[in-house]
mmCIF file of C-alpha atoms in Angstrom:
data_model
loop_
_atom_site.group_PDB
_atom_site.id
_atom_site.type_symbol
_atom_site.label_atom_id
_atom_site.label_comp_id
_atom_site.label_asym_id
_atom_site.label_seq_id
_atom_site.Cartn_x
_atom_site.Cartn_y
_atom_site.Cartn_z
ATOM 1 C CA UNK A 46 17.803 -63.341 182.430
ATOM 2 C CA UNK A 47 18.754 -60.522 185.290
ATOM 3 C CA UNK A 48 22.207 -60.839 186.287
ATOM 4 C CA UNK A 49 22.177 -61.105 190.335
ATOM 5 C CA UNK A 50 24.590 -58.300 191.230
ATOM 6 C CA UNK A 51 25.052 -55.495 194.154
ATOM 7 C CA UNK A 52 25.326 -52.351 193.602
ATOM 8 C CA UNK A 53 27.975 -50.449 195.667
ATOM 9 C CA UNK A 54 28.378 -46.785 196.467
ATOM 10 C CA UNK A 55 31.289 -46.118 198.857
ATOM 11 C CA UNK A 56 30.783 -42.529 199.627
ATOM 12 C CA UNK A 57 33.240 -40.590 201.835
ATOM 13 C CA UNK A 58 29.956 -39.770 204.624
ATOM 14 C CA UNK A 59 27.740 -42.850 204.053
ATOM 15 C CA UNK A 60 28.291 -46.219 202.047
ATOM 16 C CA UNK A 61 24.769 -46.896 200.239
ATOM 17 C CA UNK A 62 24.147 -50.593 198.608
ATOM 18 C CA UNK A 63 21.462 -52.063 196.924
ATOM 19 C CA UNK A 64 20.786 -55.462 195.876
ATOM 20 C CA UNK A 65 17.339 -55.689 193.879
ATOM 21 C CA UNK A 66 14.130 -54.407 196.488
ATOM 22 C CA UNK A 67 17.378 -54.723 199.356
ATOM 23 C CA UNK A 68 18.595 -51.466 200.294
ATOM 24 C CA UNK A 69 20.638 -50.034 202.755
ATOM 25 C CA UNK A 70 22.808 -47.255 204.180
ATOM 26 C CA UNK A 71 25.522 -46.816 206.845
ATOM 27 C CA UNK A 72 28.347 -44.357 207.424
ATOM 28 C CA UNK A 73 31.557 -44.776 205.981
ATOM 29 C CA UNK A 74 33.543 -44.997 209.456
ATOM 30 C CA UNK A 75 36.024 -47.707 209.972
ATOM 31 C CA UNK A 76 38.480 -48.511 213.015
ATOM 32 C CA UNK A 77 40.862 -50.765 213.614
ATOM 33 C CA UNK A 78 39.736 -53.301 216.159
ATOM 34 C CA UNK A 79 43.134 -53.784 218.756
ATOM 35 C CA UNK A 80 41.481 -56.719 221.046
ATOM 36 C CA UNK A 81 38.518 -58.827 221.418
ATOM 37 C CA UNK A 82 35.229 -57.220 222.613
ATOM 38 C CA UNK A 83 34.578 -59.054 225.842
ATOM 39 C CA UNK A 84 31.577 -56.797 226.736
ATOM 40 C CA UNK A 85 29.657 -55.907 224.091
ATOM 41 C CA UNK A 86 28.951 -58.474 220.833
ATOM 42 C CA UNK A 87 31.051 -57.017 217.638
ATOM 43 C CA UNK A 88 31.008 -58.221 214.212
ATOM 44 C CA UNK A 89 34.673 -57.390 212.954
ATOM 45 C CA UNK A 90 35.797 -57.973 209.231
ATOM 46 C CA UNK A 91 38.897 -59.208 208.871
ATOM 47 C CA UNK A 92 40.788 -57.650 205.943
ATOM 48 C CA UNK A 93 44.732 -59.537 205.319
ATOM 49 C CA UNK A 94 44.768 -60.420 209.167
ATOM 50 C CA UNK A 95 43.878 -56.374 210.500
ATOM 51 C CA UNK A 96 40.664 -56.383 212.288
ATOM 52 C CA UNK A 97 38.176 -53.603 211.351
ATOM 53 C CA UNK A 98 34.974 -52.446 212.893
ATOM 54 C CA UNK A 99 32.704 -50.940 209.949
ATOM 55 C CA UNK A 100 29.642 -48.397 210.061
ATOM 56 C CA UNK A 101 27.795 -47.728 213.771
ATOM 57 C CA UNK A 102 30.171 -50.262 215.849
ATOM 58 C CA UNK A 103 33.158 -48.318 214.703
ATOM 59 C CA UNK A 104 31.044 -44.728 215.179
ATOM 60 C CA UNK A 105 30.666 -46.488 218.779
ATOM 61 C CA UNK A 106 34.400 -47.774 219.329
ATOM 62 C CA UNK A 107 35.856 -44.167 217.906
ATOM 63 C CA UNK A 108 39.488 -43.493 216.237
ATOM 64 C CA UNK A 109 37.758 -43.975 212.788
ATOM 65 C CA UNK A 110 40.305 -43.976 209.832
ATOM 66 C CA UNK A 111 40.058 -40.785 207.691
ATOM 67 C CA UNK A 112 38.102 -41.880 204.741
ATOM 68 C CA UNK A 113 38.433 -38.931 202.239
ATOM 69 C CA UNK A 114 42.327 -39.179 202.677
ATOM 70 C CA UNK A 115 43.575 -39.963 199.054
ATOM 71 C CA UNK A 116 45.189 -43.577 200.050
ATOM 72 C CA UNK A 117 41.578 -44.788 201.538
ATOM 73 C CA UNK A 118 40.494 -46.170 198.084
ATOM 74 C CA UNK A 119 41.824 -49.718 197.444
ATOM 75 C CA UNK A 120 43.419 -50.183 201.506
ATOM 76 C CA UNK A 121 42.691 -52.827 203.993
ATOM 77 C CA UNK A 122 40.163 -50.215 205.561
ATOM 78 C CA UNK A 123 38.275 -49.493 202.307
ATOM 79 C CA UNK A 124 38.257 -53.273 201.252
ATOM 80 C CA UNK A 125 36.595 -54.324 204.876
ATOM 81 C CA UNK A 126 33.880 -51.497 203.905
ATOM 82 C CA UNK A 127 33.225 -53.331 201.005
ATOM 83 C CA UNK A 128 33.344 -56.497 203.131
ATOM 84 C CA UNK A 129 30.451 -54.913 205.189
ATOM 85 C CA UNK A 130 28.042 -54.154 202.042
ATOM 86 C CA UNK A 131 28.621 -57.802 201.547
ATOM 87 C CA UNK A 132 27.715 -59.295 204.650
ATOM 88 C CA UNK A 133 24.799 -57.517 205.490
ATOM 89 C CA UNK A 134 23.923 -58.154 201.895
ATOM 90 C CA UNK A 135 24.098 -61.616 202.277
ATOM 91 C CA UNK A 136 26.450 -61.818 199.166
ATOM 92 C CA UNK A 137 29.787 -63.999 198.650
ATOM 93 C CA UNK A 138 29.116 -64.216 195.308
ATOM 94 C CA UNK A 139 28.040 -62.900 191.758
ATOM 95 C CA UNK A 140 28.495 -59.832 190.209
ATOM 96 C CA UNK A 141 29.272 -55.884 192.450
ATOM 97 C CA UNK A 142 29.278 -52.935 190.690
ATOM 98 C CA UNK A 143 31.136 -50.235 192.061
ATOM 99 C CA UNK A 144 31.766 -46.101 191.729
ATOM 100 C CA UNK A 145 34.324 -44.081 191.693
ATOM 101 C CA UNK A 146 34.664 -40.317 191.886
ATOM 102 C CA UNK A 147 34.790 -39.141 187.960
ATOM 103 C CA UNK A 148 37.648 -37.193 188.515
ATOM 104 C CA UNK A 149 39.672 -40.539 189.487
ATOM 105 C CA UNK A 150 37.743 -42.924 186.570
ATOM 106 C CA UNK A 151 39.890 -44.387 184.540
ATOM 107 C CA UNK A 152 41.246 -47.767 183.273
ATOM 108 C CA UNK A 153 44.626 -47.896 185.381
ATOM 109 C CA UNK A 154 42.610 -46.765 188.426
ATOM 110 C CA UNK A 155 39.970 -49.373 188.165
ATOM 111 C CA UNK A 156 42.402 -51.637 187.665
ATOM 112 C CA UNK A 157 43.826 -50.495 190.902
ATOM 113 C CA UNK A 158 40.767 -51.229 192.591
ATOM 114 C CA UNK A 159 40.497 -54.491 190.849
ATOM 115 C CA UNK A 160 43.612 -55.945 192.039
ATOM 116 C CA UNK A 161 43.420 -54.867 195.615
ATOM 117 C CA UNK A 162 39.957 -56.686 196.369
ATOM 118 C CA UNK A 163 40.894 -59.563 194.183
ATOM 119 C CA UNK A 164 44.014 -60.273 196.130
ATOM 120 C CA UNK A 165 42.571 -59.617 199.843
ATOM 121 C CA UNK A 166 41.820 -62.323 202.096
ATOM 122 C CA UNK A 167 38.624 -61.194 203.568
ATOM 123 C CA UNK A 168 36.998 -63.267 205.987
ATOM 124 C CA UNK A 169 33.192 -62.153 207.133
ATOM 125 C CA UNK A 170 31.511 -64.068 209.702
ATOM 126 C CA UNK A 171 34.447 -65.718 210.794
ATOM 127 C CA UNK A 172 34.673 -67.344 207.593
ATOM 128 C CA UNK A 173 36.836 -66.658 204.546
ATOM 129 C CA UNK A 174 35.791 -64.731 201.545
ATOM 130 C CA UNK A 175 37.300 -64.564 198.449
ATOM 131 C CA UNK A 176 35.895 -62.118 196.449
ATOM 132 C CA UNK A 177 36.207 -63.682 192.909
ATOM 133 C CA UNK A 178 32.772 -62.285 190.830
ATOM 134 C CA UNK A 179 32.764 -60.004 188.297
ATOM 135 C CA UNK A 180 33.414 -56.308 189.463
ATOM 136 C CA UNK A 181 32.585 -53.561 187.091
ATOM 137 C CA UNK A 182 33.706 -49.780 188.316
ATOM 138 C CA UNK A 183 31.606 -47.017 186.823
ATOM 139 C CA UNK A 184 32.266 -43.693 187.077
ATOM 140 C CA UNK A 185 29.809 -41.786 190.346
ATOM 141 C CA UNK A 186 26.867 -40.096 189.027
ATOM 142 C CA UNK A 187 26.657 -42.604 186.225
ATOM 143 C CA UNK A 188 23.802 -44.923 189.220
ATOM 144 C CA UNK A 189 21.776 -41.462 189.325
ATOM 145 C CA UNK A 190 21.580 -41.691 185.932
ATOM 146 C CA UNK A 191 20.182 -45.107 185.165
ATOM 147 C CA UNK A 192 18.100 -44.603 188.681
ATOM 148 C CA UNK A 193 16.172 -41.583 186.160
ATOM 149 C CA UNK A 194 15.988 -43.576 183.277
ATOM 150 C CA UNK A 195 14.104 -45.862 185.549
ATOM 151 C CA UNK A 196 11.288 -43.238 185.519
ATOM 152 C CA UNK A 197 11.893 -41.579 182.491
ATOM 153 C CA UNK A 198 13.528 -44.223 179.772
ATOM 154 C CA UNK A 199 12.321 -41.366 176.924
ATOM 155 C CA UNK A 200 15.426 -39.400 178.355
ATOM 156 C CA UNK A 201 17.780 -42.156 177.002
ATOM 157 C CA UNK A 202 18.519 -40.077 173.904
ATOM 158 C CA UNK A 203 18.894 -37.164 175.545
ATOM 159 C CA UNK A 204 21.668 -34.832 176.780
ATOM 160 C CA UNK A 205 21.544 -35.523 180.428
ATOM 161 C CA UNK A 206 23.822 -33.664 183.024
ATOM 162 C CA UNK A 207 24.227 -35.320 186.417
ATOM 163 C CA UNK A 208 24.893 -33.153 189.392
ATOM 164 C CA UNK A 209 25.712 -35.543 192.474
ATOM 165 C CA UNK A 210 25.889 -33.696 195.633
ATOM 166 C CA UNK A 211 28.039 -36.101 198.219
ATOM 167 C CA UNK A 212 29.326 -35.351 201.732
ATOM 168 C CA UNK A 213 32.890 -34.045 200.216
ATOM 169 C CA UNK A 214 32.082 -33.579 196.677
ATOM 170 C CA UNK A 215 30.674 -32.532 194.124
ATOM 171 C CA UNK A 216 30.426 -34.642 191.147
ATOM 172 C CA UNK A 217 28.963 -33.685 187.750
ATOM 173 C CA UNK A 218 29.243 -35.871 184.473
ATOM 174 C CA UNK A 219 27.038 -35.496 181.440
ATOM 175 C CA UNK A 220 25.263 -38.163 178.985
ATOM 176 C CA UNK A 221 24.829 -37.783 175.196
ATOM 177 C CA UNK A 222 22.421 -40.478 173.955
ATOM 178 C CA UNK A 223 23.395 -42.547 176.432
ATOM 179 C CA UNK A 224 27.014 -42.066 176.225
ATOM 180 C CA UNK A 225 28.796 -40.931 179.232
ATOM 181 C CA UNK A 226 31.688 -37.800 177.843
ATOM 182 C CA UNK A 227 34.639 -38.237 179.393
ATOM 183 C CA UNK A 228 35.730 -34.527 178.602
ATOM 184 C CA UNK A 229 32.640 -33.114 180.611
ATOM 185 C CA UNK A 230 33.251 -34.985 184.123
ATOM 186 C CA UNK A 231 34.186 -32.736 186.711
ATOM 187 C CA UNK A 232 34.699 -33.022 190.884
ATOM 188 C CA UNK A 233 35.077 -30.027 192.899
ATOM 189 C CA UNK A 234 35.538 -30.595 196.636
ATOM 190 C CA UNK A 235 32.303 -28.572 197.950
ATOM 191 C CA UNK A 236 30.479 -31.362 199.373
ATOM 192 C CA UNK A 237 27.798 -30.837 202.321
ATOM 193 C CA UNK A 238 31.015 -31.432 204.999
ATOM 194 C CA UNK A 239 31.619 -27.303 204.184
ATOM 195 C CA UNK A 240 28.032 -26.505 205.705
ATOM 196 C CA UNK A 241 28.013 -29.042 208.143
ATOM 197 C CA UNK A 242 31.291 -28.090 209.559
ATOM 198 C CA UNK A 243 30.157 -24.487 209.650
ATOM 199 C CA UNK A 244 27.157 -25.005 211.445
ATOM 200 C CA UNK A 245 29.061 -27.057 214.090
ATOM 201 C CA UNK A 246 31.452 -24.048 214.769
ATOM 202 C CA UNK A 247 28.982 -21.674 214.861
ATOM 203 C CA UNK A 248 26.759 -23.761 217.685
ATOM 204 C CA UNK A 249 30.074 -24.013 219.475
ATOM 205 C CA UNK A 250 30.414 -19.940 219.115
ATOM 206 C CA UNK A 251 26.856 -19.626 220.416
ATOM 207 C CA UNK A 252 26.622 -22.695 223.021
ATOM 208 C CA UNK A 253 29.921 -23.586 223.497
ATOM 209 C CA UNK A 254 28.695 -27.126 222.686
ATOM 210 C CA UNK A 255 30.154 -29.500 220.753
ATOM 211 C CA UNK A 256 27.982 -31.570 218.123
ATOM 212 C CA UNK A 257 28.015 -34.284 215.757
ATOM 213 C CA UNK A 258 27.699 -34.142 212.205
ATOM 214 C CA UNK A 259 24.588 -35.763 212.529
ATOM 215 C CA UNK A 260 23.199 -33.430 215.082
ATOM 216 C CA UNK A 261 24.338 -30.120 212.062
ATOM 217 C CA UNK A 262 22.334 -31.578 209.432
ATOM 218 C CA UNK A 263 18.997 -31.758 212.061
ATOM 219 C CA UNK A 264 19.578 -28.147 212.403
ATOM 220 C CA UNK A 265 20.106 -27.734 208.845
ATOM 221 C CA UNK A 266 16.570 -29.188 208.326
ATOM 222 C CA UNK A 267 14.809 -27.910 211.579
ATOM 223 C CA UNK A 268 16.915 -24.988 212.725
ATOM 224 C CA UNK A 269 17.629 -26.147 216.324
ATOM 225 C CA UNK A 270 19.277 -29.358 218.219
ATOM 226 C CA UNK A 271 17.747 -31.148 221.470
ATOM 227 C CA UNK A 272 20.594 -31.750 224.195
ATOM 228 C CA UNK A 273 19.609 -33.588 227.212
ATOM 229 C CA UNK A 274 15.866 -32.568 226.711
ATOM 230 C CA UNK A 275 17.085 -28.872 226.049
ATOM 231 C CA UNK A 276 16.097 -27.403 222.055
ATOM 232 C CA UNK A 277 18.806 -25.229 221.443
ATOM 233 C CA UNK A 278 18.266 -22.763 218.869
ATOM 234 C CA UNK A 279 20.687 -21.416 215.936
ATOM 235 C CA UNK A 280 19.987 -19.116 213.143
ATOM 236 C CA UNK A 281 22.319 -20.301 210.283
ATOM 237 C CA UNK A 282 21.613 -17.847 208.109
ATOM 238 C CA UNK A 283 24.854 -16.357 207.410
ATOM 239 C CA UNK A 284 26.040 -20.293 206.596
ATOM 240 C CA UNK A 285 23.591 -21.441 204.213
ATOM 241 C CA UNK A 286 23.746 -17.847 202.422
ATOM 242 C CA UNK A 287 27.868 -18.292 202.182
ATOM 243 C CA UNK A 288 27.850 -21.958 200.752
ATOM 244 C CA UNK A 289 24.425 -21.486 198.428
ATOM 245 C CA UNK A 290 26.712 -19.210 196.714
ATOM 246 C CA UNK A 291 29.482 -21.043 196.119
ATOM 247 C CA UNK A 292 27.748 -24.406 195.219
ATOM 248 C CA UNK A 293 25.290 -22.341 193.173
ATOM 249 C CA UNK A 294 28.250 -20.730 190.757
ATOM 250 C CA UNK A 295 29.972 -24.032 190.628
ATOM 251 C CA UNK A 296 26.878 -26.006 188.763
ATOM 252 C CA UNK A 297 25.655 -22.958 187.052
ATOM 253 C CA UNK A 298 29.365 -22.603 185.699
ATOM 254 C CA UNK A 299 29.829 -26.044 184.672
ATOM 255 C CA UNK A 300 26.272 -26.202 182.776
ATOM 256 C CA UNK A 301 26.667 -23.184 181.343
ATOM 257 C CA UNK A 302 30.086 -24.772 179.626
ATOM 258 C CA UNK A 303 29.180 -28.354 179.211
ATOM 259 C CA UNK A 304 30.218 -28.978 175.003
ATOM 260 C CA UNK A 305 26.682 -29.774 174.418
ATOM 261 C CA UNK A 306 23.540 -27.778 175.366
ATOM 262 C CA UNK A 307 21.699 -30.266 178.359
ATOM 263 C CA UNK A 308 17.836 -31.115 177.822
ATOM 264 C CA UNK A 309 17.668 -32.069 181.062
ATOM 265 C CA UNK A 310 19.511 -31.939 184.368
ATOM 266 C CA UNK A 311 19.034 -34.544 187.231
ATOM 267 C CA UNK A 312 20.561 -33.624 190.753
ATOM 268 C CA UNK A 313 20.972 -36.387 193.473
ATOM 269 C CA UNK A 314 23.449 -37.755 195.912
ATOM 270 C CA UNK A 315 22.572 -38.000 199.930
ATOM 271 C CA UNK A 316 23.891 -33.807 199.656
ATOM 272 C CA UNK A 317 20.836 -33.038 197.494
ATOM 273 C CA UNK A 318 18.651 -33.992 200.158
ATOM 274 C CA UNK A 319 20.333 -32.011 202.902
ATOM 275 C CA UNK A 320 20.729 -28.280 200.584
ATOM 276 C CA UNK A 321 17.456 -29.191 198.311
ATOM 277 C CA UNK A 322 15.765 -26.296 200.598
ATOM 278 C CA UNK A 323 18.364 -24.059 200.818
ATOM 279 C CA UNK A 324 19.336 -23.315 196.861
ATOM 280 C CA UNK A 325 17.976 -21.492 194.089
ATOM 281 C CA UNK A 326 19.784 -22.488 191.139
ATOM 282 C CA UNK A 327 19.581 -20.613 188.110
ATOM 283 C CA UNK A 328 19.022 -23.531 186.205
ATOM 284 C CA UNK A 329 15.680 -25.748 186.588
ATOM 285 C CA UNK A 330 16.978 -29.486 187.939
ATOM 286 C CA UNK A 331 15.227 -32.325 188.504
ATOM 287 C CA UNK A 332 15.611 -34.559 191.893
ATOM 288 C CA UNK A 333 15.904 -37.863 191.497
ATOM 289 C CA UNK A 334 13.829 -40.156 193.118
ATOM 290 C CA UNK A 335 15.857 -41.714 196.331
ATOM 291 C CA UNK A 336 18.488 -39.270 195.792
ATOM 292 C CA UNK A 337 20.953 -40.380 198.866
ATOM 293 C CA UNK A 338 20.770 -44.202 197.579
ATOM 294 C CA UNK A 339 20.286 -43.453 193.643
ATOM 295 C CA UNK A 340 23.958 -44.170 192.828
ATOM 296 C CA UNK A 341 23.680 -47.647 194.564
ATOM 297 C CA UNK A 342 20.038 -48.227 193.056
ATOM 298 C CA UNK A 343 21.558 -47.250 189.175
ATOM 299 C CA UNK A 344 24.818 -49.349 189.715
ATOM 300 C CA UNK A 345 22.149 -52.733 190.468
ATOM 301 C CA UNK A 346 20.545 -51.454 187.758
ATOM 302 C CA UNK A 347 23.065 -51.114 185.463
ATOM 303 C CA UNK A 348 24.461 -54.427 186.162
ATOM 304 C CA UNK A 349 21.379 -56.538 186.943
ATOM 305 C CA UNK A 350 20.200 -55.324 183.074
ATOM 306 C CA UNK A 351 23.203 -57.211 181.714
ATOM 307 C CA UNK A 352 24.440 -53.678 180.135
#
């Protein structure tokens, strides 16, 4: 019988989850809430008495915690994230599955993780939480490769490599019939935040306008941003040329090097969607289907199969 289980992807830009057909995405932002709304409604989780905002309301309330700082991972803040992919999950119980950056997968890590959200009071809805279930930590990339088993289960005894584009890195792990090799996992910090942030300084050099993330990966997509009903322009040329090369020597290095020849190479990861466009890898990759929530998808997979 499926297992009922969540799958969890906690990604320094956006937090993905899915939890069977249930999907959803939100960004990874988190505040500390200092007093009681007493305007607009809030839904705080409450994470060992600290009160934290999560996703759009903290985007809204501002000061967000940095999330790609290296303590992030197993504090207060990061457990009321998790908190979040619970509630609007509708899930106190049963089995989460959970990434983490291959570079930092390992047993003393996960156990780490394990003993932080085991012994946090949590309290969602006003109500306490105890978050008791079985967790199981994977290593990231591992979801985009059960998502393209999904579709192709042939591939199963295949070499696979998995190139997961995120907002700060890059993560790339490889399969051997189905085995994940530890010796080939690799993260390089040369997410989609490196374009992104260059875009935003070069519409400031041109406009003298500051913009959002959000508003750099429009213009990354349709080459121009609307501002009070103004379409301002930006030819990004120069930016997309600079970080297609780097990004395009990095994965062409590492599959050139993997110990085992690949059959086939999967990219994904919400990054893939942003650059898909914009690269011309040497090497032929395939996109996985949902790319941005195909970590979160695998993981429910993954767990929801009993594996």
């Amino acid at each position: 019988m499926p297992t009922d289980c969540i799958g969890i992807d906690i990604g320094y830009g956006f937090t993905k989850t899915c939890r069977a057909g249930d999907k959803h995405i939100f960004p990874t932002a988190v505040t500390l809430m200092a007093t009681e709304s007493t305007f607009s409604e809030v839904n705080p989780i409450i994470v060992n008495g600290h009160r934290f905002l999560v996703g759009k309301e903290a985007e809204r309330e501002g000061a967000t915690l940095d999330t790609c700082r290296s303590t992030f991972v197993t504090s207060d803040a990061w457990v009321a994230v998790l908190g979040e992919c619970l509630r609007i999950n509708g899930f106190p119980r049963g089995e989460i599955v959970l990434g983490v950056p291959p570079g930092m997968y390992c047993r003393e890590y996960s156990q780490k993780i394990l003993d932080a959200v085991r012994k946090s009071e949590v309290r969602i809805n006003r109500e306490s939480c105890r978050i008791g279930g079985d967790i199981r930590i994977i290593p990231q990339g591992a979801g985009i490769f059960f998502r393209h088993l999904k579709e192709h289960p042939d591939d199963y005894v295949k070499n696979i490599a998995i190139i997961d584009i995120g907002h700060h890195t890059l993560d790339m792990v490889l399969f051997s019939a189905g085995k994940y090799v530890e010796s080939a996992r690799q993260s390089r910090e040369i997410g989609v935040y490196q374009i992104v942030d260059d875009v935003i300084n070069a519409f400031y050099r041109q406009h003298r306008l500051q913009i959002s993330h959000r508003d750099a990966i429009g213009i990354l997509r349709t080459g121009q941003v609307t501002h009070l009903g103004t379409p301002y322009p930006l030819d990004i040329t120069e930016e997309i040329n600079r970080y297609a090369r780097r990004l395009e020597s990095v994965i062409d290095r590492y599959l050139e090097k993997l110990p085992v020849r690949p059959d086939v190479g999967v990219l994904g990861g919400g990054g893939a969607v942003v650059v898909d466009h914009l690269i011309n890898l040497t090497h032929r990759l395939l996109m996985v289907n949902e790319p941005a929530l195909a970590n979160a998808v695998g993981y429910w997979l993954y767990g929801s199969d009993g594996r």
